[in-house]
Structure formats: C-alpha cells, structure tokens
C-alpha cells in the first residue's frame, strides 16, 4: 500500500476498533437489561418479525453500494442512478412487507407476529434512503462519520427499547429498538454526507453497476440464508419460546463478538479495491487483517465458551439456562466465522464475484442441511449444525481466497497460528480456574469476574511474548488514535 493509503487504513482501523468496542458494549448491556425484562416468547416474536428484514434489505440495496465502492471511477450519473434505484426498491419492499404480514403470521402459526412484521417493513424504506450515502462515505474512507452514526444509533435505540420494555410492551420494545436506531442513522448519515442526489437516471449506468452487483447480491442472499435459516427452521417447527432461547444466545453475546471483525472489514474493503491491480499486495493486506481479527475475536469466543454457564446464571438469570449449551456451540461457529470475515471483501475487490457466488451456493447448501439435521435435537442440535458447517467450510473458503490473491494457504495458517495457540492456552487455564472456583463454592457472579480477569491478563501476557510485533502494531494504532 502507498503511505497515504496505509495511513488511512491505520487511522480507520484505530478509530473503528475503539468506537466499535463502545458500540458493542452498549448493545450487550442493553441486551442483558432487555433479557432481564422480557421473556423468551417476546424474543421469539421479535425474531420472527425481523427475520425477513435481512433478505429484503439485499433486494433493497441490490448491492449497488458495493459496486460504487469497488469501481475505480464513478460519475454523478452512477451515484444518482444507484440512489434512485435503491429508494424505489426500498419503497416496493416496504409495501410488499405490509401486504405479506398476514402470510407471515400464518406461516409461523402465530397471529401476534402480524402487526410486528407490518411495522418493521418501514425499515426497508429507511435503509434504502441512506444506503448510497453510506457507500460513498465508505468509498472515501470517512469512517469517523460512519462510526459516530452507529454509536448514536446504538445508544438511542437501546434507550427506546429499555423504556418500552419497562412499560410492559414486550416484543414491541425489541422492534422499536431497531427502528429507532435506523431512523437516527438515516438522519445522521445525511448530515455527514455532502453528496445529494440529482434528477439523473441512466439505464447504462445501471447495467454497468449491475454486472457487478448482480453476482454480489446473489452471494449476499446466500449469506443471509447461511445466517438465518436456523431462525426460520426453529420458528417454523419448534415455536416462539425455543426461538427466544436461541435468539438470546445469538444476539446477547454471539452477535456482538462476531461484529468485532466488522470495523476491520469495513476499512479494508475500499483499501483492497484501491490496490486490486496487484493481487499479492491484496493478499499481504488480507493476512495482516486476519491476524488482527483473530487476535480480537478468537480469545473472546474461547473465553465466552468457558464462562457461558456463569454468564447466563449471573447476568441473564436462571430462566435462560437452556441457552448455555447453545451459546457454547455458537462460540465454535463464531471462532471459525471470524477467520473468514475478510474473505468476501477480498473476492469482491479482486472482481471475483463469480467465485464468491459459487462458494456461497456450496456453503448455503451445507449450512441449511446441517440446520435441518440438527433440528431433530432442538435448538442445541441447530447450534451444533451451525458450528459443524462453519468449521467445514473454513479451509475451502480460505483456499479460494488464497488463489485469487496469489497467496499460499500455509501463509494464512502462519499468520494466525500463534494467536490460536495463545487463545487455547488461555482457555485451558480459564477452564481449570473456573472448575477450582466451582469446587470452592464461589458464587457464579464472582466466578465470572475472576475467570474473565484471569483470562484477559494471561492472554495479554502470552500474546506479548508470542506476538510482540502484533502487540506493537496495536500500541501504534492506539497512540495514533489518541493524537
């Protein structure tokens, strides 16, 4: 990378990691409070209502934002065409969502989900109005503005959700949390973005952008299937209460940890696109990014798997005890997923959307099959299927990206093996420490605090010993961010 681009990447990663920690801490704290105020059925109803938001947002955005980021040169015609197309698709999806609400209620045999689903349909229009501005800010690597938007949305959405939960509104509190966050995000992104759409529309621009966006949308749709078929199958065949248990395990702890890789991915995608003419440079940047992601995500998932029983008991409450094995199995899925989090960006930047689509067809088939098999053992079986599928596709996906980036697969293993070793050692010590505290009769809350503190200290010490260069890079990021 050039010096200027490297500085932008370092600044972007430093800013986004620091603020992403704040955002995810806020979301986790809000999730814990809501889990205390609500019951599994409330979470199950909200999960049903929000289940199709992700897939419809794919058709709303049509991946035109990703096309704007990936193209080396864009014109005003491209920007305005992408905006008006996206808004039209968002309006159509919002109307379709309202009309389809009764069908969703019948699909899940749950009439209570009908008004919830109808109201959530407004999300399609909200996100479509902000999608092009977000893509343009990302293209220019204006990550400070994007992250401030996300932080404010998380805080306001959380406050709205808690207020409504205290008012006894149940699942509506969870739906309102999402709506409030997205509405504020829309306002702020228009405030931060200087670009405004013009009354221009070009069929030629749509065709040019669509040649990339079509394959990317297909990959995104299959990615949605990978991550949401579990919720659909649980809702359809097991009901709202089991879905609520699964949703708490997924949303309260798994999702925030999984999102820790998001800031690095968001920074590196436009950076990859700028150097896409030199695949080995993209590969080198990918390896460095993976090492950072692994250093953050892997120990977090290992530690969470160890302390899950104490976390659920002390923080969420004993009524959520069925979520413990689900959460532990999801940690295995999360660990494997975190090592794949940058792969999509590499293939998109290198214009390998076809290869990405082919992989996603295979991955979605395997994942849905695993969910269907696991369903026979309830939500625990579904979580086990998720873990098995994510782990199975890891070496395959890694090999595909290595070929595209002209990088040896062994180089990928070499970039993360020390982090994996250190995390395993930390996890073993944390497990032994927890067993000792259980035998000593220490309460769940104190065990949780003691094991987390011990694990964090041991991990940092071992990482400093085994990966001094990585620790030095992290220190540099912190110092530059503080200036």
Short mmCIF file of C-alpha atoms in Angstrom, two decimals:
data_model
loop_
_atom_site.label_atom_id
_atom_site.label_comp_id
_atom_site.label_asym_id
_atom_site.label_seq_id
_atom_site.Cartn_x
_atom_site.Cartn_y
_atom_site.Cartn_z
CA UNK A 1 0.00 0.00 0.00
CA UNK A 2 1.08 3.58 -0.54
CA UNK A 3 1.99 5.64 2.52
CA UNK A 4 -1.19 7.72 2.27
CA UNK A 5 -3.43 4.67 1.90
CA UNK A 6 -1.65 2.90 4.76
CA UNK A 7 -2.20 5.91 6.98
CA UNK A 8 -5.88 5.96 6.06
CA UNK A 9 -6.18 2.25 6.86
CA UNK A 10 -4.34 2.57 10.17
CA UNK A 11 -6.39 5.59 11.17
CA UNK A 12 -9.63 3.92 10.08
CA UNK A 13 -8.92 0.67 11.93
CA UNK A 14 -7.79 2.51 15.05
CA UNK A 15 -10.86 4.70 15.13
CA UNK A 16 -13.31 1.95 14.30
CA UNK A 17 -11.94 -0.61 16.73
CA UNK A 18 -12.04 1.87 19.59
CA UNK A 19 -15.55 3.02 18.85
CA UNK A 20 -16.81 -0.43 17.88
CA UNK A 21 -15.90 -1.66 21.34
CA UNK A 22 -18.11 1.11 22.75
CA UNK A 23 -20.97 0.22 20.39
CA UNK A 24 -20.84 -3.49 21.12
CA UNK A 25 -20.52 -2.90 24.85
CA UNK A 26 -23.64 -0.74 24.66
CA UNK A 27 -25.53 -3.36 22.67
CA UNK A 28 -24.50 -6.12 25.04
CA UNK A 29 -25.51 -4.10 28.11
CA UNK A 30 -28.86 -3.24 26.54
CA UNK A 31 -29.34 -6.87 25.55
CA UNK A 32 -28.71 -8.02 29.10
CA UNK A 33 -31.19 -5.49 30.52
CA UNK A 34 -33.83 -6.49 27.98
CA UNK A 35 -33.25 -10.18 28.71
CA UNK A 36 -33.99 -9.40 32.35
CA UNK A 37 -37.17 -7.50 31.48
CA UNK A 38 -38.58 -9.74 28.75
CA UNK A 39 -39.42 -13.44 28.44
CA UNK A 40 -38.38 -15.97 25.76
CA UNK A 41 -41.68 -15.58 23.87
CA UNK A 42 -41.05 -11.83 23.44
CA UNK A 43 -37.67 -12.54 21.87
CA UNK A 44 -39.18 -15.23 19.68
CA UNK A 45 -41.91 -12.91 18.34
CA UNK A 46 -39.40 -10.14 17.62
CA UNK A 47 -37.08 -12.60 15.88
CA UNK A 48 -39.96 -13.74 13.67
CA UNK A 49 -40.84 -10.13 12.81
CA UNK A 50 -37.25 -9.17 11.99
CA UNK A 51 -36.31 -12.42 10.28
CA UNK A 52 -37.01 -11.28 6.73
CA UNK A 53 -35.59 -7.78 7.13
CA UNK A 54 -32.14 -9.01 6.18
CA UNK A 55 -33.16 -10.75 2.98
CA UNK A 56 -35.36 -7.89 1.85
CA UNK A 57 -32.56 -5.39 2.52
CA UNK A 58 -30.49 -7.32 -0.03
CA UNK A 59 -33.09 -6.58 -2.69
CA UNK A 60 -33.48 -3.03 -1.40
CA UNK A 61 -29.79 -2.19 -1.78
CA UNK A 62 -29.29 -4.50 -4.80
CA UNK A 63 -25.55 -4.40 -3.90
CA UNK A 64 -25.25 -1.14 -5.83
CA UNK A 65 -23.43 0.36 -2.85
CA UNK A 66 -20.75 -2.32 -3.06
CA UNK A 67 -20.47 -1.67 -6.79
CA UNK A 68 -19.90 2.05 -6.14
CA UNK A 69 -17.11 1.20 -3.69
CA UNK A 70 -15.43 -1.36 -5.92
CA UNK A 71 -15.40 0.68 -9.17
CA UNK A 72 -12.20 2.67 -9.70
CA UNK A 73 -14.02 5.64 -11.23
CA UNK A 74 -17.64 6.68 -10.69
CA UNK A 75 -19.65 9.56 -12.11
CA UNK A 76 -22.55 11.64 -10.86
CA UNK A 77 -24.71 9.60 -13.19
CA UNK A 78 -23.63 6.41 -11.37
CA UNK A 79 -24.28 7.88 -7.93
CA UNK A 80 -27.74 9.26 -8.69
CA UNK A 81 -28.80 6.16 -10.62
CA UNK A 82 -27.79 3.96 -7.67
CA UNK A 83 -29.69 6.20 -5.24
CA UNK A 84 -32.99 6.35 -7.14
CA UNK A 85 -32.90 2.62 -7.91
CA UNK A 86 -32.27 1.79 -4.28
CA UNK A 87 -35.03 4.06 -2.98
CA UNK A 88 -37.54 2.64 -5.48
CA UNK A 89 -36.64 -0.89 -4.41
CA UNK A 90 -36.94 0.09 -0.75
CA UNK A 91 -40.40 1.55 -1.24
CA UNK A 92 -41.51 -1.57 -3.10
CA UNK A 93 -40.18 -3.84 -0.36
CA UNK A 94 -41.86 -1.76 2.36
CA UNK A 95 -45.22 -2.03 0.63
CA UNK A 96 -44.72 -5.71 -0.02
CA UNK A 97 -43.83 -6.29 3.62
CA UNK A 98 -47.06 -4.73 4.86
CA UNK A 99 -49.09 -6.78 2.38
CA UNK A 100 -47.26 -10.01 3.30
CA UNK A 101 -47.65 -9.64 7.09
CA UNK A 102 -50.77 -11.87 7.35
CA UNK A 103 -48.97 -14.57 5.35
CA UNK A 104 -46.06 -14.49 7.79
CA UNK A 105 -48.47 -14.93 10.68
CA UNK A 106 -49.97 -17.99 9.02
CA UNK A 107 -46.53 -19.37 8.08
CA UNK A 108 -45.45 -19.43 11.73
CA UNK A 109 -48.97 -20.14 13.08
CA UNK A 110 -48.51 -17.07 15.27
CA UNK A 111 -51.07 -14.26 14.69
CA UNK A 112 -49.27 -11.99 17.18
CA UNK A 113 -46.41 -11.53 14.72
CA UNK A 114 -48.59 -9.88 12.05
CA UNK A 115 -48.60 -6.26 13.35
CA UNK A 116 -44.94 -6.55 14.36
CA UNK A 117 -43.94 -7.63 10.88
CA UNK A 118 -46.01 -4.91 9.22
CA UNK A 119 -44.36 -2.18 11.28
CA UNK A 120 -40.84 -3.50 10.72
CA UNK A 121 -41.42 -3.17 6.98
CA UNK A 122 -40.67 0.55 7.27
CA UNK A 123 -37.04 -0.46 7.80
CA UNK A 124 -36.79 -1.29 4.10
CA UNK A 125 -37.51 2.30 3.12
CA UNK A 126 -35.33 3.81 5.85
CA UNK A 127 -32.26 1.79 4.93
CA UNK A 128 -32.73 2.38 1.20
CA UNK A 129 -32.64 6.18 1.65
CA UNK A 130 -29.30 6.02 3.47
CA UNK A 131 -27.59 3.20 1.52
CA UNK A 132 -25.94 5.28 -1.21
CA UNK A 133 -24.62 7.89 1.24
CA UNK A 134 -23.12 5.13 3.39
CA UNK A 135 -21.45 3.59 0.34
CA UNK A 136 -19.96 6.94 -0.72
CA UNK A 137 -18.63 7.68 2.78
CA UNK A 138 -17.10 4.19 2.85
CA UNK A 139 -15.54 4.69 -0.58
CA UNK A 140 -13.87 7.88 0.67
CA UNK A 141 -12.87 6.06 3.90
CA UNK A 142 -14.74 8.56 6.07
CA UNK A 143 -15.05 6.05 8.88
CA UNK A 144 -15.27 8.55 11.72
CA UNK A 145 -18.63 9.80 10.48
CA UNK A 146 -19.93 6.28 9.90
CA UNK A 147 -18.92 5.14 13.35
CA UNK A 148 -20.41 8.17 15.12
CA UNK A 149 -23.65 7.36 13.33
CA UNK A 150 -23.53 3.77 14.55
CA UNK A 151 -22.69 4.75 18.12
CA UNK A 152 -25.54 7.23 18.33
CA UNK A 153 -27.97 4.74 16.81
CA UNK A 154 -27.00 2.02 19.28
CA UNK A 155 -27.40 4.35 22.25
CA UNK A 156 -30.74 5.85 21.22
CA UNK A 157 -32.15 2.53 20.05
CA UNK A 158 -31.14 0.89 23.32
CA UNK A 159 -32.75 3.64 25.37
CA UNK A 160 -36.01 3.35 23.41
CA UNK A 161 -36.03 -0.43 23.76
CA UNK A 162 -35.46 -0.36 27.51
CA UNK A 163 -38.09 2.34 28.02
CA UNK A 164 -40.74 0.34 26.16
CA UNK A 165 -39.75 -2.89 27.92
CA UNK A 166 -40.20 -1.15 31.28
CA UNK A 167 -43.60 -0.06 30.02
CA UNK A 168 -44.57 -3.69 29.51
CA UNK A 169 -44.69 -3.64 25.70
CA UNK A 170 -42.84 -6.94 25.29
CA UNK A 171 -41.73 -7.75 21.74
CA UNK A 172 -42.58 -4.22 20.62
CA UNK A 173 -39.62 -2.99 22.67
CA UNK A 174 -37.21 -5.05 20.57
CA UNK A 175 -38.77 -3.91 17.29
CA UNK A 176 -38.77 -0.26 18.37
CA UNK A 177 -35.11 -0.55 19.35
CA UNK A 178 -34.18 -1.44 15.78
CA UNK A 179 -36.47 1.17 14.22
CA UNK A 180 -35.15 3.99 16.41
CA UNK A 181 -31.52 3.09 15.70
CA UNK A 182 -32.06 3.02 11.93
CA UNK A 183 -34.09 6.24 11.91
CA UNK A 184 -31.37 8.16 13.73
CA UNK A 185 -28.76 6.58 11.47
CA UNK A 186 -30.64 7.92 8.44
CA UNK A 187 -30.70 11.45 9.82
CA UNK A 188 -27.01 11.43 10.73
CA UNK A 189 -25.71 9.92 7.51
CA UNK A 190 -27.45 12.65 5.51
CA UNK A 191 -25.93 15.17 7.89
CA UNK A 192 -22.40 13.79 7.44
CA UNK A 193 -22.53 13.13 3.69
CA UNK A 194 -22.09 16.23 1.47
CA UNK A 195 -23.48 14.44 -1.59
CA UNK A 196 -27.09 14.95 -2.65
CA UNK A 197 -28.84 13.05 -5.44
CA UNK A 198 -29.69 14.82 -8.67
CA UNK A 199 -32.60 14.28 -11.04
CA UNK A 200 -30.50 11.97 -13.21
CA UNK A 201 -31.13 8.38 -14.16
CA UNK A 202 -29.16 6.26 -16.61
CA UNK A 203 -30.02 2.77 -17.78
CA UNK A 204 -26.44 2.40 -18.98
CA UNK A 205 -25.06 3.15 -15.51
CA UNK A 206 -27.49 0.65 -14.02
CA UNK A 207 -26.30 -2.03 -16.43
CA UNK A 208 -22.63 -1.29 -15.71
CA UNK A 209 -23.10 -1.27 -11.93
CA UNK A 210 -25.49 -4.22 -12.14
CA UNK A 211 -22.94 -6.51 -13.79
CA UNK A 212 -21.02 -6.50 -10.51
CA UNK A 213 -23.98 -6.02 -8.20
CA UNK A 214 -25.97 -8.96 -9.56
CA UNK A 215 -23.43 -11.60 -8.55
CA UNK A 216 -22.75 -9.81 -5.26
CA UNK A 217 -26.48 -9.74 -4.45
CA UNK A 218 -26.65 -13.47 -5.11
CA UNK A 219 -23.75 -14.06 -2.72
CA UNK A 220 -25.35 -11.79 -0.11
CA UNK A 221 -28.66 -13.62 -0.42
CA UNK A 222 -26.95 -16.95 0.18
CA UNK A 223 -25.04 -15.39 3.07
CA UNK A 224 -28.37 -14.38 4.55
CA UNK A 225 -29.58 -17.96 4.19
CA UNK A 226 -26.44 -19.15 5.97
CA UNK A 227 -27.11 -16.90 8.94
CA UNK A 228 -30.92 -17.01 9.15
CA UNK A 229 -32.11 -20.44 8.07
CA UNK A 230 -31.61 -21.55 11.68
CA UNK A 231 -34.10 -18.94 12.93
CA UNK A 232 -36.62 -19.84 10.24
CA UNK A 233 -36.49 -23.57 10.94
CA UNK A 234 -36.72 -23.08 14.69
CA UNK A 235 -39.66 -20.68 14.32
CA UNK A 236 -41.46 -22.94 11.86
CA UNK A 237 -41.03 -26.27 13.62
CA UNK A 238 -40.23 -25.53 17.30
CA UNK A 239 -42.08 -22.29 18.05
CA UNK A 240 -41.57 -18.88 19.63
CA UNK A 241 -40.18 -19.95 23.02
CA UNK A 242 -37.30 -22.12 21.66
CA UNK A 243 -36.59 -19.37 19.13
CA UNK A 244 -36.42 -16.89 22.01
CA UNK A 245 -33.83 -19.03 23.80
CA UNK A 246 -31.76 -19.32 20.63
CA UNK A 247 -32.13 -15.61 19.86
CA UNK A 248 -30.86 -14.56 23.29
CA UNK A 249 -27.82 -16.81 22.99
CA UNK A 250 -27.18 -15.43 19.50
CA UNK A 251 -27.97 -11.75 19.99
CA UNK A 252 -26.80 -11.00 23.51
CA UNK A 253 -23.28 -12.37 23.25
CA UNK A 254 -22.54 -14.15 19.97
CA UNK A 255 -23.53 -11.34 17.58
CA UNK A 256 -21.63 -8.54 19.38
CA UNK A 257 -18.45 -10.62 19.42
CA UNK A 258 -18.93 -11.64 15.79
CA UNK A 259 -19.27 -7.97 14.86
CA UNK A 260 -15.84 -7.14 16.29
CA UNK A 261 -14.43 -8.04 12.87
CA UNK A 262 -16.79 -5.62 11.11
CA UNK A 263 -14.71 -2.45 11.58
CA UNK A 264 -11.63 -4.03 10.03
CA UNK A 265 -13.69 -5.43 7.16
CA UNK A 266 -15.30 -2.04 6.50
CA UNK A 267 -11.91 -0.32 6.40
CA UNK A 268 -10.14 -2.92 4.27
CA UNK A 269 -12.77 -3.36 1.54
CA UNK A 270 -12.23 0.09 -0.03
CA UNK A 271 -8.48 -0.28 0.61
CA UNK A 272 -8.45 -3.65 -1.19
CA UNK A 273 -10.35 -2.08 -4.09
CA UNK A 274 -7.70 0.64 -4.49
CA UNK A 275 -4.87 -1.89 -4.89
CA UNK A 276 -6.84 -4.58 -6.73
CA UNK A 277 -4.48 -4.41 -9.73
CA UNK A 278 -1.82 -6.05 -7.55
CA UNK A 279 -3.32 -9.26 -6.07
CA UNK A 280 -0.23 -10.20 -3.98
CA UNK A 281 -0.48 -6.82 -2.20
CA UNK A 282 -4.13 -7.52 -1.51
CA UNK A 283 -3.12 -10.94 -0.17
CA UNK A 284 -0.50 -9.44 2.15
CA UNK A 285 -3.01 -6.90 3.48
CA UNK A 286 -5.58 -9.69 3.92
CA UNK A 287 -3.15 -11.74 6.02
CA UNK A 288 -2.38 -8.80 8.28
CA UNK A 289 -6.06 -8.02 8.66
CA UNK A 290 -6.86 -11.64 9.51
CA UNK A 291 -4.22 -11.65 12.20
CA UNK A 292 -5.78 -8.59 13.83
CA UNK A 293 -9.28 -10.07 13.59
CA UNK A 294 -8.06 -13.35 15.09
CA UNK A 295 -6.31 -11.58 17.95
CA UNK A 296 -9.57 -9.88 18.92
CA UNK A 297 -12.23 -12.49 18.14
CA UNK A 298 -10.65 -15.88 18.87
CA UNK A 299 -9.84 -15.31 22.58
CA UNK A 300 -13.25 -13.68 23.05
CA UNK A 301 -15.09 -16.74 21.73
CA UNK A 302 -12.85 -19.16 23.63
CA UNK A 303 -13.36 -17.24 26.86
CA UNK A 304 -17.11 -16.97 26.37
CA UNK A 305 -17.41 -20.73 25.85
CA UNK A 306 -15.69 -21.26 29.21
CA UNK A 307 -17.72 -18.73 31.23
CA UNK A 308 -21.08 -19.28 29.50
CA UNK A 309 -22.68 -21.12 32.49
CA UNK A 310 -21.69 -18.37 34.91
CA UNK A 311 -22.60 -15.57 32.49
CA UNK A 312 -26.10 -16.92 31.90
CA UNK A 313 -26.71 -17.58 35.59
CA UNK A 314 -25.31 -14.33 36.96
CA UNK A 315 -26.20 -11.88 34.19
CA UNK A 316 -29.23 -13.17 32.30
CA UNK A 317 -30.88 -15.17 35.07
CA UNK A 318 -31.65 -18.83 35.65
CA UNK A 319 -34.72 -18.80 33.39
CA UNK A 320 -32.31 -18.67 30.44
CA UNK A 321 -30.32 -21.76 31.49
CA UNK A 322 -31.30 -23.60 28.30
CA UNK A 323 -29.26 -21.06 26.36
CA UNK A 324 -25.95 -22.25 27.89
CA UNK A 325 -25.13 -25.17 25.51
CA UNK A 326 -26.47 -23.14 22.56
CA UNK A 327 -24.11 -20.29 23.40
CA UNK A 328 -21.12 -22.62 23.79
CA UNK A 329 -21.72 -24.26 20.41
CA UNK A 330 -22.23 -20.87 18.77
CA UNK A 331 -18.79 -19.89 20.07
CA UNK A 332 -17.28 -22.65 17.91
CA UNK A 333 -19.19 -21.30 14.91
CA UNK A 334 -18.09 -17.77 15.76
CA UNK A 335 -14.44 -18.70 16.01
CA UNK A 336 -14.50 -20.29 12.55
CA UNK A 337 -16.57 -17.45 11.13
CA UNK A 338 -14.17 -14.78 12.42
CA UNK A 339 -11.34 -16.33 10.41
CA UNK A 340 -13.46 -15.94 7.25
CA UNK A 341 -14.76 -12.43 7.88
CA UNK A 342 -12.48 -10.64 5.40
CA UNK A 343 -12.81 -13.18 2.59
CA UNK A 344 -15.86 -11.62 0.96
CA UNK A 345 -14.12 -8.25 0.75
CA UNK A 346 -11.06 -9.73 -0.94
CA UNK A 347 -13.04 -11.55 -3.63
CA UNK A 348 -15.25 -8.53 -4.30
CA UNK A 349 -12.27 -6.17 -4.54
CA UNK A 350 -10.47 -8.54 -6.95
CA UNK A 351 -13.62 -8.75 -9.12
CA UNK A 352 -14.10 -12.42 -8.28
CA UNK A 353 -17.81 -12.09 -7.53
CA UNK A 354 -18.44 -15.25 -9.58
CA UNK A 355 -16.10 -17.30 -7.39
CA UNK A 356 -17.77 -15.83 -4.30
CA UNK A 357 -21.21 -16.75 -5.61
CA UNK A 358 -20.10 -20.31 -6.36
CA UNK A 359 -18.71 -20.75 -2.87
CA UNK A 360 -21.83 -19.30 -1.26
CA UNK A 361 -24.03 -21.80 -3.13
CA UNK A 362 -21.98 -24.63 -1.65
CA UNK A 363 -21.85 -23.04 1.81
CA UNK A 364 -25.58 -22.34 1.97
CA UNK A 365 -26.42 -25.89 0.89
CA UNK A 366 -24.17 -27.38 3.56
CA UNK A 367 -25.34 -24.99 6.28
CA UNK A 368 -29.07 -25.41 5.69
CA UNK A 369 -28.62 -29.20 5.56
CA UNK A 370 -26.78 -29.05 8.89
CA UNK A 371 -29.57 -26.97 10.43
CA UNK A 372 -32.23 -29.37 9.16
CA UNK A 373 -30.40 -32.39 10.59
CA UNK A 374 -29.72 -30.66 13.89
CA UNK A 375 -33.37 -29.66 14.25
CA UNK A 376 -34.12 -33.19 15.46
CA UNK A 377 -32.24 -32.34 18.67
CA UNK A 378 -33.87 -28.97 19.21
CA UNK A 379 -32.06 -25.65 19.41
CA UNK A 380 -28.90 -27.34 20.72
CA UNK A 381 -28.79 -29.52 17.60
CA UNK A 382 -29.26 -26.48 15.35
CA UNK A 383 -26.36 -24.71 17.09
CA UNK A 384 -24.23 -27.83 16.67
CA UNK A 385 -25.09 -27.90 12.97
CA UNK A 386 -24.04 -24.26 12.66
CA UNK A 387 -20.69 -24.99 14.32
CA UNK A 388 -20.05 -28.01 12.11
CA UNK A 389 -20.89 -26.16 8.90
CA UNK A 390 -18.80 -23.06 9.67
CA UNK A 391 -15.80 -25.20 10.60
CA UNK A 392 -16.11 -27.40 7.49
CA UNK A 393 -16.15 -24.52 5.00
CA UNK A 394 -13.23 -22.62 6.59
CA UNK A 395 -10.37 -24.40 4.74
CA UNK A 396 -12.32 -24.39 1.46
CA UNK A 397 -13.09 -20.69 1.58
CA UNK A 398 -9.53 -19.88 2.63
CA UNK A 399 -8.12 -21.80 -0.34
CA UNK A 400 -10.37 -19.94 -2.80
CA UNK A 401 -9.24 -16.58 -1.46
CA UNK A 402 -5.58 -17.61 -1.46
CA UNK A 403 -5.80 -18.49 -5.15
CA UNK A 404 -7.48 -15.19 -6.00
CA UNK A 405 -4.91 -13.19 -4.02
CA UNK A 406 -1.97 -15.29 -5.24
CA UNK A 407 -1.12 -16.27 -1.66
CA UNK A 408 -0.13 -19.67 -0.26
CA UNK A 409 -2.65 -21.30 2.14
CA UNK A 410 0.23 -22.01 4.52
CA UNK A 411 0.81 -18.27 4.74
CA UNK A 412 -2.72 -17.90 6.12
CA UNK A 413 -2.05 -20.60 8.73
CA UNK A 414 1.22 -18.93 9.62
CA UNK A 415 -0.46 -15.56 10.13
CA UNK A 416 -2.85 -16.82 12.83
CA UNK A 417 -1.29 -19.91 14.40
CA UNK A 418 0.34 -18.06 17.31
CA UNK A 419 -2.91 -16.33 18.19
CA UNK A 420 -4.68 -19.71 18.14
CA UNK A 421 -2.00 -21.23 20.39
CA UNK A 422 -2.19 -18.38 22.89
CA UNK A 423 -6.00 -18.46 22.92
CA UNK A 424 -6.02 -22.22 23.52
CA UNK A 425 -3.61 -21.86 26.44
CA UNK A 426 -5.70 -19.06 27.91
CA UNK A 427 -8.88 -21.11 27.51
CA UNK A 428 -7.36 -24.14 29.24
CA UNK A 429 -6.20 -22.05 32.20
CA UNK A 430 -9.57 -20.28 32.42
CA UNK A 431 -11.37 -23.64 32.41
CA UNK A 432 -9.20 -25.03 35.21
CA UNK A 433 -9.62 -21.82 37.20
CA UNK A 434 -13.40 -21.98 36.88
CA UNK A 435 -13.51 -25.63 37.99
CA UNK A 436 -11.43 -24.78 41.05
CA UNK A 437 -13.78 -21.94 41.95
CA UNK A 438 -16.84 -24.17 41.48
CA UNK A 439 -15.38 -26.75 43.87
CA UNK A 440 -14.58 -23.95 46.31
CA UNK A 441 -18.24 -22.89 46.35
CA UNK A 442 -17.66 -19.42 44.89
CA UNK A 443 -20.83 -17.77 43.54
CA UNK A 444 -21.46 -17.54 39.78
CA UNK A 445 -21.02 -13.76 39.70
CA UNK A 446 -17.66 -13.84 41.45
CA UNK A 447 -16.53 -16.79 39.33
CA UNK A 448 -17.41 -14.85 36.19
CA UNK A 449 -15.43 -11.80 37.27
CA UNK A 450 -12.43 -13.83 38.43
CA UNK A 451 -12.20 -16.03 35.33
CA UNK A 452 -12.61 -13.10 32.92
CA UNK A 453 -9.93 -11.07 34.71
CA UNK A 454 -7.55 -14.03 34.87
CA UNK A 455 -8.13 -14.99 31.24
CA UNK A 456 -7.60 -11.45 29.97
CA UNK A 457 -4.38 -10.99 31.92
CA UNK A 458 -2.98 -14.35 30.81
CA UNK A 459 -3.92 -13.75 27.19
CA UNK A 460 -2.28 -10.33 27.04
CA UNK A 461 0.88 -11.65 28.68
CA UNK A 462 1.14 -14.66 26.36
CA UNK A 463 0.34 -12.57 23.29
CA UNK A 464 3.06 -10.08 24.18
CA UNK A 465 5.51 -12.97 24.44
CA UNK A 466 4.46 -14.87 21.31
CA UNK A 467 3.36 -11.98 19.06
CA UNK A 468 5.36 -8.88 20.05
CA UNK A 469 5.02 -7.38 16.56
CA UNK A 470 1.24 -7.61 16.69
CA UNK A 471 1.16 -6.02 20.14
CA UNK A 472 3.44 -3.25 18.89
CA UNK A 473 1.10 -2.61 15.94
CA UNK A 474 -1.87 -2.45 18.32
CA UNK A 475 0.01 0.02 20.50
CA UNK A 476 0.77 2.16 17.45
CA UNK A 477 -2.89 2.17 16.48
CA UNK A 478 -3.85 3.30 19.98
CA UNK A 479 -1.23 6.06 20.07
CA UNK A 480 -2.21 7.39 16.64
CA UNK A 481 -5.85 7.30 17.56
CA UNK A 482 -5.16 9.26 20.71
CA UNK A 483 -3.44 12.12 18.85
#
